[in-house]
Each structure stands twice: as C-alpha cells, then as structure tokens.
Amino acid sequence: MAMAAQPTENEKQLDSPTYVEDREKAVFTPQSGDAMLNEHAHRGIDAEVANFFAQEHGEAIVIDDATNKRLRWMVHKRVLVVMVVTYFAQTLDKGTLNFASIMGIIDDTGLHGQQYAWLTTCLYIAVLVWEFPTNRLIQRLPIAKYLGVNIVLWGAVLACTAACTNFGGLLAVRTFLGIFETVCQPAFVFLATMWYTRAEQPLIIGSFYSMNGFQQCVGGLLAYGISQIEGQALKNWQILFTLLGCVTVVWGLFVLWWLPDSPMRAKCWSEEDKILIAERVRANETGIQNREFKMYQVWEALKDPLVWGVTLVSFTNGLPPGGLGAFSNIILSAFGFTRLQTYLLAIAQGAIIMALLFSAAWLSKRFSQRLLCGFLFTLPNIAGTIVFLTVTTRPETKVGLLLAFYCTQGFGAVAVLNLATMSGNIGGRTKQVIANSLVFVAWAVGNAIGPQVFQDREKPRYVGAFVAHIVVYSVQCVALLAMRALLMRRNARRRRLQPDETRTHKNAFDDLTDFENPDFRYVY
C-alpha cells in the first residue's frame, strides 16, 4: 500500500522524514516518525509553508474573538493600508488622462479623431498582453518586492507623460503605464486570500476597489486646484502628471520597506503571531502560497464553468466603465456644465461609486448573497443607460441626465462581488493563477473595447455606445444568476457526500484545488 518518495532538498533539511502515499487522495504524507513535521510535508504543499507549520504539528488552533480582532488589525496596518493607498494611486494615475482631457492636452499634443480613445485602449491592451506573465511572477517572486518595484516604475512613466508632445509619445508612455500597473488587481486578490478569511474578503476587496470612487473625489479637487494656476512655465496638465508621478515613486519605495511578503517572511511580528495570522485563514481551504506551476490545475481551471463565469462577468462589467471613465468629463461637459463644474461633479460621482460599492460589500456579507447582490446592483446601470438613450440633451434635462449618469456607476460594486466570488471559490494556487489571468484579461479586453464604442461621429449622445452597454448588462445578469445556481448545486452535492460537521480542514494548506479538497465549500 505504501511506497517511498524522494524528498526535496528543502524537505531533507527538516530531518528527512519518511513519506507514504495515500492512493485515494494522490498526495504524500509523512509517517509519524518525525514529530516536527507530522502531516504537513505533503508533496503538494509549498516547502516554505511546510517548514513554517512544522512547529505546531498540523493541528488547527482555536483563536478567540479578542485575539482574532487584534491579529486582523495588525494585518490591516501592514497589508490593507498598502492595498488601499496603492490602488488609489493606480486609479488616480490611470485616470489622470480624463482630467487632462479638459486641461488642453488634446489640443497641445495635436490629438484628433479616435486618437484620444486609443490612449485608453492601448493601456488595456498592455494589461491584456502582460496579465498572465505578471500573475506567474506574482506566484514565483516575493510579492511585496515585485509590487513595490512596479509601483516605482509606473510612477516614473507617469511623470514622463509631461514631456510628451504628440500622439506617438503619449501612446508609448500609456502602454508602459499599463504594463507596470497590471500587477495591482491580481496581486491584491492574492493578498486577500493570503491574509483574510473568506467572510472578510468582500469588504477587503471593496476597500481597495472603492478607490475608483475616491480618486474621482480627490482627482476632481486636485484638477480644480491645478487649473487655477496661471502664468507658469509648464501647462496645467504637465504639472498634474509630474506631481502625481513623483509622489507615486516615493510611495513605491515605502511599499518595498513596509509590506511583508507572507506570514512566513514577516519580520515585523513574533513567531507566535505569525502562526496565528496564518491559522486565521485555514478554513478558507485556498492555501497561502505555492510556487510550483501544476499543469493539471491549468486544465482543471480551463474546464471549470465557474472560472469562465467570473471571466465573462469581468468582461461585461469592464466594457462600460472603460468608455465612461475616459469620456465622463466630456459627457458631463456636453450636458451644459462648465469645466470647473465638471471637476466638482466628479467628486459627487466618486462618492456615489464608493457608496454603491460598500453597500454591495456589506449586503453580501450580511445576507451571504454575493451573486444575487451583483445582479441587483446591475439594475441601476441598466436604468441609467435607458435614460441616456431616450432623453435628449437640453438645458432643462441636464439634471435628470446627470442623475442617470450617476446610476451607471454601479460597476464597482459588481466588480468587487465578482472578485470576491473568484477569490473565495477557487482552490489550488496554479488554478488561481489561471483564473486571475483570465478574469483580468477579460477586464482589460472590456476596458480596451469600451472607449472604442464611443465613436467621435456620435458625440455628444453616443447612442451606439449606450446600446452596447444595455447588451452587455443583460448578458451579465444572466451569467450572475447561472453561477449562483451552479455553486448551490455543487454545495448540495458535497453535503450529501460529506456533512459539514465532519470537515477537518487538515488539507487547507496542501495546494489542493476546490475539486480535489473534500472540505471545500463554495460561497455565493
């Protein structure tokens, strides 16, 4: 029944235990002769994780509420702060072009036709091309170091935008900006699964994703202030790019110093607290890390309808804001608002995005209904888009059109719930890499197509663009409900085979996929 397996070099350093094979589970476990490792040296488990847990014999530790709260705040200070501020910087830096569009950058650089739209599209094409490589690098490299280096590089690229004088130069810097910013969302989803429980993940993902709204508030005020500067050597938009780029570089250097790569490598906490922080996420059944790329998990991801469901929603939810993000200030100006009024209205737009996003995250946690909440928060987008299609732009309708525009800002809420669905329901690190890559490639494709549906010949109403939005919102609603039905059916089947009270969470860090792990339960 048993056969010997050759341990790795890392495993030999742990007193070279003897391994036996469990043929039913197709994983290797150590025999009881090595008390330090006990059952943690599975061939599927990451060697660093196995070494880290060797001292506590593989038994789940019960953490009381007070300790759990203390540990959560420790993680917030080191991890959540970095996620929130970095995502704010990323969305502000990426969205700076929107504010620059009414500061004179179009005329100063001689943009015409669809060239302005291509400056947003090229960024997302870069994301599309670099998405899988950056996910693989996130799996292989120390995540904090990789993130910090990318932040420094995109800050430098952003500052260089101020030196551009034509479409070619802008196209180049926007493409490099997309490459370096690609790291953010997949890295943050990975950090959420590493440091937070599944119940906490919607609000954690919502916290950093809410920066899409907050950057509108701050960006509007910043653009308003810079637009008041007169008589300076640099143009207003050049000042904006230079200032934000330099601040981002400084922040990237701080992240390199402050953010721990993992609970195992965190030097800022005691050994006991590091063990407890890792134990907090044991019940997730999605592991902490694994650097090995496993082809069987690739095929499993590609055959999993859930992976394709969250990918489809990522595309349908990415297309509308891809266009609205680039053209929102142009659209608001077409409603009859002045340039300064448009800046100030962006603040209200950001506040609405944040309110919708946190409402969705809170409701999904309160009622344990992520996908149903996603469906409900798609409906205001549909309503606002219908108003755009049916109401003409006149002075007496501009307030109603403004309110309709605000109704279309629910995309952030749906994005958070979709990412939380992915992070909480995909087990196996390689399978997560593939799912992350597909989801963010689809998001990039949607955002790349989004500006192109706003054809210059259709302004200011852009009827064709809003018809396209109605279509993708309808597809999104169907996909969300179909995923919910799929996960409900999977859980029902698993509970018949293994009642919840018999779950042990012994395989939580063994890099098993959600299909392989009998303890895994889906959240929807």
PDB file of N, CA, C and O in Angstrom, residues 306-362:
ATOM      1  N   LEU A 306     -17.266  27.725 -13.581  1.00  0.00           N
ATOM      2  CA  LEU A 306     -17.208  28.874 -12.680  1.00  0.00           C
ATOM      3  C   LEU A 306     -16.129  29.859 -13.131  1.00  0.00           C
ATOM      4  O   LEU A 306     -16.342  31.077 -13.106  1.00  0.00           O
ATOM      5  N   VAL A 307     -14.964  29.335 -13.514  1.00  0.00           N
ATOM      6  CA  VAL A 307     -13.878  30.201 -13.974  1.00  0.00           C
ATOM      7  C   VAL A 307     -14.326  31.025 -15.174  1.00  0.00           C
ATOM      8  O   VAL A 307     -14.078  32.235 -15.255  1.00  0.00           O
ATOM      9  N   TRP A 308     -15.023  30.383 -16.111  1.00  0.00           N
ATOM     10  CA  TRP A 308     -15.487  31.107 -17.298  1.00  0.00           C
ATOM     11  C   TRP A 308     -16.633  32.057 -16.962  1.00  0.00           C
ATOM     12  O   TRP A 308     -16.801  33.091 -17.602  1.00  0.00           O
ATOM     13  N   GLY A 309     -17.402  31.733 -15.920  1.00  0.00           N
ATOM     14  CA  GLY A 309     -18.477  32.632 -15.495  1.00  0.00           C
ATOM     15  C   GLY A 309     -17.943  33.939 -14.942  1.00  0.00           C
ATOM     16  O   GLY A 309     -18.383  35.031 -15.335  1.00  0.00           O
ATOM     17  N   VAL A 310     -16.967  33.851 -14.014  1.00  0.00           N
ATOM     18  CA  VAL A 310     -16.406  35.093 -13.456  1.00  0.00           C
ATOM     19  C   VAL A 310     -15.626  35.853 -14.531  1.00  0.00           C
ATOM     20  O   VAL A 310     -15.533  37.086 -14.491  1.00  0.00           O
ATOM     21  N   THR A 311     -15.061  35.125 -15.499  1.00  0.00           N
ATOM     22  CA  THR A 311     -14.366  35.783 -16.609  1.00  0.00           C
ATOM     23  C   THR A 311     -15.343  36.573 -17.474  1.00  0.00           C
ATOM     24  O   THR A 311     -15.071  37.723 -17.858  1.00  0.00           O
ATOM     25  N   LEU A 312     -16.487  35.975 -17.773  1.00  0.00           N
ATOM     26  CA  LEU A 312     -17.498  36.657 -18.577  1.00  0.00           C
ATOM     27  C   LEU A 312     -18.010  37.911 -17.879  1.00  0.00           C
ATOM     28  O   LEU A 312     -18.141  38.980 -18.500  1.00  0.00           O
ATOM     29  N   VAL A 313     -18.284  37.809 -16.581  1.00  0.00           N
ATOM     30  CA  VAL A 313     -18.771  38.972 -15.830  1.00  0.00           C
ATOM     31  C   VAL A 313     -17.691  40.060 -15.771  1.00  0.00           C
ATOM     32  O   VAL A 313     -17.994  41.255 -15.827  1.00  0.00           O
ATOM     33  N   SER A 314     -16.433  39.647 -15.679  1.00  0.00           N
ATOM     34  CA  SER A 314     -15.350  40.628 -15.682  1.00  0.00           C
ATOM     35  C   SER A 314     -15.334  41.419 -16.991  1.00  0.00           C
ATOM     36  O   SER A 314     -15.107  42.638 -16.987  1.00  0.00           O
ATOM     37  N   PHE A 315     -15.599  40.749 -18.105  1.00  0.00           N
ATOM     38  CA  PHE A 315     -15.652  41.443 -19.399  1.00  0.00           C
ATOM     39  C   PHE A 315     -16.867  42.364 -19.484  1.00  0.00           C
ATOM     40  O   PHE A 315     -16.739  43.548 -19.830  1.00  0.00           O
ATOM     41  N   THR A 316     -18.053  41.836 -19.169  1.00  0.00           N
ATOM     42  CA  THR A 316     -19.266  42.652 -19.300  1.00  0.00           C
ATOM     43  C   THR A 316     -19.251  43.830 -18.333  1.00  0.00           C
ATOM     44  O   THR A 316     -19.813  44.894 -18.634  1.00  0.00           O
ATOM     45  N   ASN A 317     -18.600  43.653 -17.182  1.00  0.00           N
ATOM     46  CA  ASN A 317     -18.547  44.731 -16.208  1.00  0.00           C
ATOM     47  C   ASN A 317     -17.398  45.700 -16.477  1.00  0.00           C
ATOM     48  O   ASN A 317     -17.353  46.783 -15.908  1.00  0.00           O
ATOM     49  N   GLY A 318     -16.457  45.305 -17.341  1.00  0.00           N
ATOM     50  CA  GLY A 318     -15.326  46.171 -17.653  1.00  0.00           C
ATOM     51  C   GLY A 318     -15.553  47.060 -18.851  1.00  0.00           C
ATOM     52  O   GLY A 318     -14.956  48.132 -18.959  1.00  0.00           O
ATOM     53  N   LEU A 319     -16.418  46.637 -19.775  1.00  0.00           N
ATOM     54  CA  LEU A 319     -16.618  47.407 -21.005  1.00  0.00           C
ATOM     55  C   LEU A 319     -17.255  48.785 -20.754  1.00  0.00           C
ATOM     56  O   LEU A 319     -16.723  49.801 -21.226  1.00  0.00           O
ATOM     57  N   PRO A 320     -18.382  48.880 -20.027  1.00  0.00           N
ATOM     58  CA  PRO A 320     -18.987  50.217 -19.838  1.00  0.00           C
ATOM     59  C   PRO A 320     -18.093  51.229 -19.129  1.00  0.00           C
ATOM     60  O   PRO A 320     -17.912  52.351 -19.629  1.00  0.00           O
ATOM     61  N   PRO A 321     -17.462  50.887 -17.977  1.00  0.00           N
ATOM     62  CA  PRO A 321     -16.613  51.900 -17.334  1.00  0.00           C
ATOM     63  C   PRO A 321     -15.357  52.218 -18.131  1.00  0.00           C
ATOM     64  O   PRO A 321     -14.781  53.295 -17.970  1.00  0.00           O
ATOM     65  N   GLY A 322     -14.921  51.279 -19.012  1.00  0.00           N
ATOM     66  CA  GLY A 322     -13.776  51.592 -19.863  1.00  0.00           C
ATOM     67  C   GLY A 322     -14.035  52.800 -20.737  1.00  0.00           C
ATOM     68  O   GLY A 322     -13.153  53.628 -20.963  1.00  0.00           O
ATOM     69  N   GLY A 323     -15.267  52.918 -21.223  1.00  0.00           N
ATOM     70  CA  GLY A 323     -15.636  54.084 -22.017  1.00  0.00           C
ATOM     71  C   GLY A 323     -16.045  55.259 -21.164  1.00  0.00           C
ATOM     72  O   GLY A 323     -15.614  56.397 -21.402  1.00  0.00           O
ATOM     73  N   LEU A 324     -16.858  55.001 -20.139  1.00  0.00           N
ATOM     74  CA  LEU A 324     -17.327  56.098 -19.289  1.00  0.00           C
ATOM     75  C   LEU A 324     -16.175  56.758 -18.547  1.00  0.00           C
ATOM     76  O   LEU A 324     -16.185  57.971 -18.315  1.00  0.00           O
ATOM     77  N   GLY A 325     -15.158  55.962 -18.166  1.00  0.00           N
ATOM     78  CA  GLY A 325     -14.025  56.528 -17.447  1.00  0.00           C
ATOM     79  C   GLY A 325     -13.251  57.519 -18.290  1.00  0.00           C
ATOM     80  O   GLY A 325     -12.780  58.551 -17.795  1.00  0.00           O
ATOM     81  N   ALA A 326     -13.114  57.212 -19.584  1.00  0.00           N
ATOM     82  CA  ALA A 326     -12.354  58.099 -20.462  1.00  0.00           C
ATOM     83  C   ALA A 326     -13.182  59.288 -20.935  1.00  0.00           C
ATOM     84  O   ALA A 326     -12.633  60.362 -21.212  1.00  0.00           O
ATOM     85  N   PHE A 327     -14.508  59.092 -21.040  1.00  0.00           N
ATOM     86  CA  PHE A 327     -15.347  60.121 -21.663  1.00  0.00           C
ATOM     87  C   PHE A 327     -16.299  60.813 -20.684  1.00  0.00           C
ATOM     88  O   PHE A 327     -17.101  61.640 -21.100  1.00  0.00           O
ATOM     89  N   SER A 328     -16.221  60.483 -19.394  1.00  0.00           N
ATOM     90  CA  SER A 328     -17.204  61.018 -18.446  1.00  0.00           C
ATOM     91  C   SER A 328     -17.173  62.544 -18.401  1.00  0.00           C
ATOM     92  O   SER A 328     -18.231  63.194 -18.420  1.00  0.00           O
ATOM     93  N   ASN A 329     -15.978  63.133 -18.323  1.00  0.00           N
ATOM     94  CA  ASN A 329     -15.910  64.601 -18.263  1.00  0.00           C
ATOM     95  C   ASN A 329     -16.374  65.241 -19.559  1.00  0.00           C
ATOM     96  O   ASN A 329     -16.976  66.325 -19.553  1.00  0.00           O
ATOM     97  N   ILE A 330     -16.094  64.593 -20.694  1.00  0.00           N
ATOM     98  CA  ILE A 330     -16.587  65.103 -21.983  1.00  0.00           C
ATOM     99  C   ILE A 330     -18.109  65.027 -22.027  1.00  0.00           C
ATOM    100  O   ILE A 330     -18.789  65.947 -22.498  1.00  0.00           O
ATOM    101  N   ILE A 331     -18.674  63.904 -21.512  1.00  0.00           N
ATOM    102  CA  ILE A 331     -20.131  63.736 -21.488  1.00  0.00           C
ATOM    103  C   ILE A 331     -20.772  64.792 -20.591  1.00  0.00           C
ATOM    104  O   ILE A 331     -21.768  65.435 -20.950  1.00  0.00           O
ATOM    105  N   LEU A 332     -20.192  65.004 -19.396  1.00  0.00           N
ATOM    106  CA  LEU A 332     -20.754  65.994 -18.473  1.00  0.00           C
ATOM    107  C   LEU A 332     -20.672  67.405 -19.061  1.00  0.00           C
ATOM    108  O   LEU A 332     -21.592  68.208 -18.890  1.00  0.00           O
ATOM    109  N   SER A 333     -19.583  67.682 -19.753  1.00  0.00           N
ATOM    110  CA  SER A 333     -19.476  68.997 -20.398  1.00  0.00           C
ATOM    111  C   SER A 333     -20.564  69.173 -21.457  1.00  0.00           C
ATOM    112  O   SER A 333     -21.116  70.270 -21.623  1.00  0.00           O
ATOM    113  N   ALA A 334     -20.886  68.073 -22.159  1.00  0.00           N
ATOM    114  CA  ALA A 334     -21.933  68.124 -23.184  1.00  0.00           C
ATOM    115  C   ALA A 334     -23.313  68.373 -22.579  1.00  0.00           C
ATOM    116  O   ALA A 334     -24.203  68.886 -23.264  1.00  0.00           O
ATOM    117  N   PHE A 335     -23.482  68.036 -21.303  1.00  0.00           N
ATOM    118  CA  PHE A 335     -24.761  68.298 -20.639  1.00  0.00           C
ATOM    119  C   PHE A 335     -24.959  69.789 -20.383  1.00  0.00           C
ATOM    120  O   PHE A 335     -26.045  70.217 -19.993  1.00  0.00           O
ATOM    121  N   GLY A 336     -23.923  70.573 -20.542  1.00  0.00           N
ATOM    122  CA  GLY A 336     -24.046  72.017 -20.355  1.00  0.00           C
ATOM    123  C   GLY A 336     -23.349  72.535 -19.119  1.00  0.00           C
ATOM    124  O   GLY A 336     -23.512  73.708 -18.759  1.00  0.00           O
ATOM    125  N   PHE A 337     -22.547  71.700 -18.453  1.00  0.00           N
ATOM    126  CA  PHE A 337     -21.822  72.145 -17.270  1.00  0.00           C
ATOM    127  C   PHE A 337     -20.490  72.753 -17.689  1.00  0.00           C
ATOM    128  O   PHE A 337     -19.868  72.338 -18.664  1.00  0.00           O
ATOM    129  N   THR A 338     -20.040  73.746 -16.929  1.00  0.00           N
ATOM    130  CA  THR A 338     -18.751  74.369 -17.220  1.00  0.00           C
ATOM    131  C   THR A 338     -17.619  73.424 -16.827  1.00  0.00           C
ATOM    132  O   THR A 338     -17.829  72.409 -16.164  1.00  0.00           O
ATOM    133  N   ARG A 339     -16.400  73.811 -17.218  1.00  0.00           N
ATOM    134  CA  ARG A 339     -15.247  72.959 -16.908  1.00  0.00           C
ATOM    135  C   ARG A 339     -15.065  72.811 -15.397  1.00  0.00           C
ATOM    136  O   ARG A 339     -14.861  71.709 -14.885  1.00  0.00           O
ATOM    137  N   LEU A 340     -15.150  73.912 -14.663  1.00  0.00           N
ATOM    138  CA  LEU A 340     -14.970  73.831 -13.216  1.00  0.00           C
ATOM    139  C   LEU A 340     -16.120  73.074 -12.557  1.00  0.00           C
ATOM    140  O   LEU A 340     -15.916  72.329 -11.594  1.00  0.00           O
ATOM    141  N   GLN A 341     -17.349  73.250 -13.051  1.00  0.00           N
ATOM    142  CA  GLN A 341     -18.475  72.468 -12.528  1.00  0.00           C
ATOM    143  C   GLN A 341     -18.259  70.975 -12.775  1.00  0.00           C
ATOM    144  O   GLN A 341     -18.595  70.148 -11.923  1.00  0.00           O
ATOM    145  N   THR A 342     -17.676  70.642 -13.936  1.00  0.00           N
ATOM    146  CA  THR A 342     -17.414  69.241 -14.255  1.00  0.00           C
ATOM    147  C   THR A 342     -16.424  68.636 -13.270  1.00  0.00           C
ATOM    148  O   THR A 342     -16.583  67.491 -12.825  1.00  0.00           O
ATOM    149  N   TYR A 343     -15.385  69.392 -12.922  1.00  0.00           N
ATOM    150  CA  TYR A 343     -14.441  68.908 -11.912  1.00  0.00           C
ATOM    151  C   TYR A 343     -15.144  68.609 -10.590  1.00  0.00           C
ATOM    152  O   TYR A 343     -14.932  67.567  -9.956  1.00  0.00           O
ATOM    153  N   LEU A 344     -16.009  69.529 -10.160  1.00  0.00           N
ATOM    154  CA  LEU A 344     -16.688  69.367  -8.878  1.00  0.00           C
ATOM    155  C   LEU A 344     -17.712  68.244  -8.922  1.00  0.00           C
ATOM    156  O   LEU A 344     -17.918  67.524  -7.932  1.00  0.00           O
ATOM    157  N   LEU A 345     -18.359  68.064 -10.061  1.00  0.00           N
ATOM    158  CA  LEU A 345     -19.318  66.960 -10.190  1.00  0.00           C
ATOM    159  C   LEU A 345     -18.623  65.605 -10.126  1.00  0.00           C
ATOM    160  O   LEU A 345     -19.236  64.602  -9.733  1.00  0.00           O
ATOM    161  N   ALA A 346     -17.346  65.565 -10.500  1.00  0.00           N
ATOM    162  CA  ALA A 346     -16.588  64.318 -10.391  1.00  0.00           C
ATOM    163  C   ALA A 346     -16.464  63.874  -8.935  1.00  0.00           C
ATOM    164  O   ALA A 346     -16.369  62.677  -8.646  1.00  0.00           O
ATOM    165  N   ILE A 347     -16.479  64.835  -8.018  1.00  0.00           N
ATOM    166  CA  ILE A 347     -16.421  64.494  -6.593  1.00  0.00           C
ATOM    167  C   ILE A 347     -17.678  63.743  -6.179  1.00  0.00           C
ATOM    168  O   ILE A 347     -17.616  62.711  -5.497  1.00  0.00           O
ATOM    169  N   ALA A 348     -18.840  64.245  -6.602  1.00  0.00           N
ATOM    170  CA  ALA A 348     -20.096  63.549  -6.300  1.00  0.00           C
ATOM    171  C   ALA A 348     -20.119  62.172  -6.957  1.00  0.00           C
ATOM    172  O   ALA A 348     -20.597  61.195  -6.364  1.00  0.00           O
ATOM    173  N   GLN A 349     -19.606  62.077  -8.176  1.00  0.00           N
ATOM    174  CA  GLN A 349     -19.545  60.792  -8.871  1.00  0.00           C
ATOM    175  C   GLN A 349     -18.721  59.788  -8.062  1.00  0.00           C
ATOM    176  O   GLN A 349     -19.129  58.630  -7.875  1.00  0.00           O
ATOM    177  N   GLY A 350     -17.580  60.227  -7.559  1.00  0.00           N
ATOM    178  CA  GLY A 350     -16.744  59.336  -6.758  1.00  0.00           C
ATOM    179  C   GLY A 350     -17.427  58.897  -5.479  1.00  0.00           C
ATOM    180  O   GLY A 350     -17.325  57.736  -5.080  1.00  0.00           O
ATOM    181  N   ALA A 351     -18.123  59.812  -4.818  1.00  0.00           N
ATOM    182  CA  ALA A 351     -18.829  59.462  -3.585  1.00  0.00           C
ATOM    183  C   ALA A 351     -19.920  58.428  -3.853  1.00  0.00           C
ATOM    184  O   ALA A 351     -20.130  57.502  -3.041  1.00  0.00           O
ATOM    185  N   ILE A 352     -20.602  58.545  -4.975  1.00  0.00           N
ATOM    186  CA  ILE A 352     -21.657  57.587  -5.320  1.00  0.00           C
ATOM    187  C   ILE A 352     -21.057  56.215  -5.607  1.00  0.00           C
ATOM    188  O   ILE A 352     -21.596  55.182  -5.186  1.00  0.00           O
ATOM    189  N   ILE A 353     -19.927  56.176  -6.322  1.00  0.00           N
ATOM    190  CA  ILE A 353     -19.254  54.898  -6.581  1.00  0.00           C
ATOM    191  C   ILE A 353     -18.909  54.207  -5.269  1.00  0.00           C
ATOM    192  O   ILE A 353     -19.144  53.005  -5.094  1.00  0.00           O
ATOM    193  N   MET A 354     -18.364  54.958  -4.318  1.00  0.00           N
ATOM    194  CA  MET A 354     -17.974  54.384  -3.031  1.00  0.00           C
ATOM    195  C   MET A 354     -19.190  53.917  -2.243  1.00  0.00           C
ATOM    196  O   MET A 354     -19.167  52.846  -1.627  1.00  0.00           O
ATOM    197  N   ALA A 355     -20.269  54.705  -2.269  1.00  0.00           N
ATOM    198  CA  ALA A 355     -21.479  54.324  -1.526  1.00  0.00           C
ATOM    199  C   ALA A 355     -22.073  53.028  -2.085  1.00  0.00           C
ATOM    200  O   ALA A 355     -22.447  52.122  -1.320  1.00  0.00           O
ATOM    201  N   LEU A 356     -22.162  52.930  -3.400  1.00  0.00           N
ATOM    202  CA  LEU A 356     -22.692  51.711  -4.010  1.00  0.00           C
ATOM    203  C   LEU A 356     -21.800  50.514  -3.715  1.00  0.00           C
ATOM    204  O   LEU A 356     -22.278  49.416  -3.403  1.00  0.00           O
ATOM    205  N   LEU A 357     -20.508  50.727  -3.770  1.00  0.00           N
ATOM    206  CA  LEU A 357     -19.561  49.631  -3.575  1.00  0.00           C
ATOM    207  C   LEU A 357     -19.626  49.085  -2.149  1.00  0.00           C
ATOM    208  O   LEU A 357     -19.739  47.870  -1.943  1.00  0.00           O
ATOM    209  N   PHE A 358     -19.564  49.963  -1.162  1.00  0.00           N
ATOM    210  CA  PHE A 358     -19.598  49.486   0.221  1.00  0.00           C
ATOM    211  C   PHE A 358     -20.967  48.923   0.590  1.00  0.00           C
ATOM    212  O   PHE A 358     -21.066  47.999   1.399  1.00  0.00           O
ATOM    213  N   SER A 359     -22.012  49.477   0.006  1.00  0.00           N
ATOM    214  CA  SER A 359     -23.346  48.911   0.238  1.00  0.00           C
ATOM    215  C   SER A 359     -23.414  47.466  -0.261  1.00  0.00           C
ATOM    216  O   SER A 359     -23.937  46.577   0.420  1.00  0.00           O
ATOM    217  N   ALA A 360     -22.871  47.245  -1.445  1.00  0.00           N
ATOM    218  CA  ALA A 360     -22.887  45.887  -2.006  1.00  0.00           C
ATOM    219  C   ALA A 360     -22.059  44.927  -1.162  1.00  0.00           C
ATOM    220  O   ALA A 360     -22.478  43.797  -0.882  1.00  0.00           O
ATOM    221  N   ALA A 361     -20.862  45.377  -0.739  1.00  0.00           N
ATOM    222  CA  ALA A 361     -19.998  44.514   0.073  1.00  0.00           C
ATOM    223  C   ALA A 361     -20.655  44.185   1.412  1.00  0.00           C
ATOM    224  O   ALA A 361     -20.628  43.046   1.875  1.00  0.00           O
ATOM    225  N   TRP A 362     -21.271  45.201   2.042  1.00  0.00           N
ATOM    226  CA  TRP A 362     -21.906  44.970   3.338  1.00  0.00           C
ATOM    227  C   TRP A 362     -23.119  44.053   3.200  1.00  0.00           C
ATOM    228  O   TRP A 362     -23.301  43.126   3.992  1.00  0.00           O
TER     229      TRP A 362
END
